[in-house]
Amino acid sequence: MLIPSIQKTLNELTDLLSQLSNDDYACPCHGLSNATIGEHTRHIVEMFQCLENQYESGVVNYDKRNRDYRIQTDTDFAKESIIAVLNQLDRPNKNLQLQQIVDGEELLIESNYNRELLYNLEHCIHHQALIKVAVLQNDAIVIDENFGVARSTIEYRKQCAQ
């Protein structure tokens, strides 16, 4: 169920990008502290790319990701990048080490591929919630009501509606 959830979430993002001009995509949004939809999209994509690129080594460090500014300025390139991520998701689960420097100290934390995919899904949803803040200012853009909403919140809302 994890990979289909990621696919659904990233496809929602792709659908949104199809509605945006490059100008809208790269325009600073006051409600996002002048960040752009493109910057948030780049961050989402690059976190998934980082996991995929470092999968073979078994050590994942999200701080060591490529920063391809075309992803944040060109909606077509961003969509191509998302499709590439979607095509690489289905890998066997395996143990990984999450590496990060915190206050000058290196941390190595045991993890696994599925746990990191789940982290990236939740991270993606969090950034989509921020993107939604910028998008809601434009009445011409149509997004799913659950865009940027955590899966647990969606399930809770379903229970409340019954």
Short mmCIF file of C-alpha atoms in Angstrom, two decimals:
data_model
loop_
_atom_site.label_atom_id
_atom_site.label_comp_id
_atom_site.label_asym_id
_atom_site.label_seq_id
_atom_site.Cartn_x
_atom_site.Cartn_y
_atom_site.Cartn_z
CA MET A 1 0.00 0.00 0.00
CA LEU A 2 2.98 2.30 0.53
CA ILE A 3 4.06 2.58 -3.10
CA PRO A 4 0.50 3.21 -4.37
CA SER A 5 0.14 5.97 -1.76
CA ILE A 6 3.37 7.58 -2.92
CA GLN A 7 2.27 7.25 -6.54
CA LYS A 8 -1.08 8.89 -5.76
CA THR A 9 0.57 11.74 -3.87
CA LEU A 10 3.20 12.44 -6.51
CA ASN A 11 0.59 12.18 -9.28
CA GLU A 12 -1.47 14.83 -7.47
CA LEU A 13 1.62 17.06 -7.53
CA THR A 14 2.14 16.38 -11.24
CA ASP A 15 -1.51 17.26 -11.91
CA LEU A 16 -1.03 20.54 -10.10
CA LEU A 17 2.14 21.37 -12.02
CA SER A 18 0.25 20.82 -15.28
CA GLN A 19 -1.99 23.74 -14.33
CA LEU A 20 0.82 26.18 -13.57
CA SER A 21 2.81 28.43 -15.85
CA ASN A 22 6.54 28.60 -15.16
CA ASP A 23 5.96 32.17 -13.95
CA ASP A 24 3.37 31.05 -11.37
CA TYR A 25 5.58 28.13 -10.39
CA ALA A 26 8.64 30.28 -9.73
CA CYS A 27 6.84 33.30 -8.25
CA PRO A 28 7.63 34.02 -4.59
CA CYS A 29 4.63 33.61 -2.31
CA HIS A 30 4.33 35.97 0.64
CA GLY A 31 2.42 33.31 2.62
CA LEU A 32 5.40 30.96 2.22
CA SER A 33 8.01 33.49 3.43
CA ASN A 34 8.67 34.29 -0.24
CA ALA A 35 9.46 30.68 -1.11
CA THR A 36 8.05 29.38 -4.38
CA ILE A 37 5.96 26.38 -5.32
CA GLY A 38 8.96 25.34 -7.39
CA GLU A 39 11.31 25.41 -4.41
CA HIS A 40 8.98 23.16 -2.41
CA THR A 41 8.59 20.83 -5.38
CA ARG A 42 12.34 20.63 -5.87
CA HIS A 43 12.79 19.76 -2.22
CA ILE A 44 10.19 16.96 -2.45
CA VAL A 45 11.70 15.50 -5.62
CA GLU A 46 15.29 15.70 -4.42
CA MET A 47 14.55 13.88 -1.17
CA PHE A 48 13.15 10.95 -3.15
CA GLN A 49 16.08 11.15 -5.59
CA CYS A 50 18.52 11.13 -2.70
CA LEU A 51 17.03 7.93 -1.30
CA GLU A 52 17.07 6.28 -4.72
CA ASN A 53 20.62 7.41 -5.55
CA GLN A 54 22.03 6.25 -2.21
CA TYR A 55 20.03 3.00 -1.96
CA GLU A 56 22.84 0.81 -3.32
CA SER A 57 25.46 2.16 -0.90
CA GLY A 58 23.18 1.45 2.07
CA VAL A 59 23.92 4.84 3.64
CA VAL A 60 21.42 7.65 3.10
CA ASN A 61 22.30 11.25 3.87
CA TYR A 62 19.55 13.64 2.81
CA ASP A 63 21.91 16.59 3.18
CA LYS A 64 24.00 15.18 0.31
CA ARG A 65 21.44 15.68 -2.42
CA ASN A 66 21.74 17.33 -5.79
CA ARG A 67 20.15 20.71 -6.02
CA ASP A 68 18.91 20.99 -9.60
CA TYR A 69 17.36 24.42 -9.93
CA ARG A 70 15.65 23.41 -13.19
CA ILE A 71 13.23 21.42 -11.03
CA GLN A 72 12.16 24.62 -9.24
CA THR A 73 11.82 26.79 -12.36
CA ASP A 74 10.57 24.51 -15.14
CA THR A 75 7.30 22.65 -14.58
CA ASP A 76 7.94 20.27 -17.49
CA PHE A 77 11.34 19.29 -16.11
CA ALA A 78 9.83 18.91 -12.63
CA LYS A 79 7.15 16.57 -14.00
CA GLU A 80 9.80 14.52 -15.84
CA SER A 81 11.78 14.30 -12.60
CA ILE A 82 8.71 13.09 -10.70
CA ILE A 83 8.04 10.44 -13.34
CA ALA A 84 11.64 9.26 -13.02
CA VAL A 85 11.18 8.96 -9.24
CA LEU A 86 7.95 7.01 -9.72
CA ASN A 87 9.74 4.57 -12.02
CA GLN A 88 12.41 3.80 -9.40
CA LEU A 89 10.32 3.31 -6.26
CA ASP A 90 9.70 -0.42 -6.42
CA ARG A 91 12.88 -1.81 -4.90
CA PRO A 92 13.31 -4.56 -2.34
CA ASN A 93 13.24 -3.47 1.26
CA LYS A 94 16.70 -3.61 2.83
CA ASN A 95 18.47 -2.26 5.87
CA LEU A 96 19.92 1.22 5.49
CA GLN A 97 21.79 3.63 7.69
CA LEU A 98 20.57 7.19 7.89
CA GLN A 99 23.54 9.53 8.21
CA GLN A 100 23.30 13.09 9.41
CA ILE A 101 25.52 15.68 11.02
CA VAL A 102 23.83 17.29 14.03
CA ASP A 103 25.68 20.03 15.90
CA GLY A 104 28.95 18.88 14.36
CA GLU A 105 28.49 15.24 15.37
CA GLU A 106 27.84 12.46 12.86
CA LEU A 107 24.81 10.31 13.60
CA LEU A 108 24.23 6.91 12.01
CA ILE A 109 20.73 5.60 12.62
CA GLU A 110 19.47 2.18 11.58
CA SER A 111 16.59 2.34 9.13
CA ASN A 112 15.34 0.50 6.08
CA TYR A 113 14.13 1.34 2.60
CA ASN A 114 10.42 1.08 3.40
CA ARG A 115 10.81 3.30 6.48
CA GLU A 116 12.58 5.92 4.38
CA LEU A 117 9.91 5.70 1.69
CA LEU A 118 7.31 6.34 4.39
CA TYR A 119 9.36 9.28 5.68
CA ASN A 120 9.52 10.70 2.16
CA LEU A 121 5.75 10.27 1.70
CA GLU A 122 5.02 12.16 4.92
CA HIS A 123 7.62 14.79 4.03
CA CYS A 124 6.02 15.18 0.59
CA ILE A 125 2.55 15.62 2.10
CA HIS A 126 3.92 18.24 4.50
CA HIS A 127 5.40 20.26 1.64
CA GLN A 128 2.24 19.82 -0.44
CA ALA A 129 0.31 21.39 2.45
CA LEU A 130 2.62 24.40 2.15
CA ILE A 131 2.20 24.44 -1.64
CA LYS A 132 -1.56 24.42 -1.10
CA VAL A 133 -1.24 27.73 0.78
CA ALA A 134 0.19 29.33 -2.35
CA VAL A 135 -2.22 27.60 -4.73
CA LEU A 136 -5.38 28.60 -2.87
CA GLN A 137 -4.73 32.20 -3.87
CA ASN A 138 -5.51 31.26 -7.48
CA ASP A 139 -9.18 30.33 -8.10
CA ALA A 140 -8.36 28.93 -11.56
CA ILE A 141 -6.33 26.04 -10.12
CA VAL A 142 -8.16 22.85 -9.21
CA ILE A 143 -6.66 20.54 -6.62
CA ASP A 144 -7.98 17.53 -4.78
CA GLU A 145 -9.45 18.38 -1.39
CA ASN A 146 -6.99 15.95 0.20
CA PHE A 147 -3.92 17.49 -1.46
CA GLY A 148 -1.42 18.10 1.32
CA VAL A 149 -3.47 16.25 3.93
CA ALA A 150 -1.90 13.40 5.92
CA ARG A 151 -3.30 9.93 5.24
CA SER A 152 -4.14 9.54 8.94
CA THR A 153 -6.19 12.75 8.81
CA ILE A 154 -8.06 11.55 5.72
CA GLU A 155 -8.90 8.27 7.49
CA TYR A 156 -9.98 10.14 10.63
CA ARG A 157 -12.26 12.40 8.60
CA LYS A 158 -13.85 9.33 6.96
CA GLN A 159 -14.57 7.84 10.40
CA CYS A 160 -16.12 11.08 11.59
CA ALA A 161 -18.38 11.27 8.55
CA GLN A 162 -19.93 7.88 9.32
#
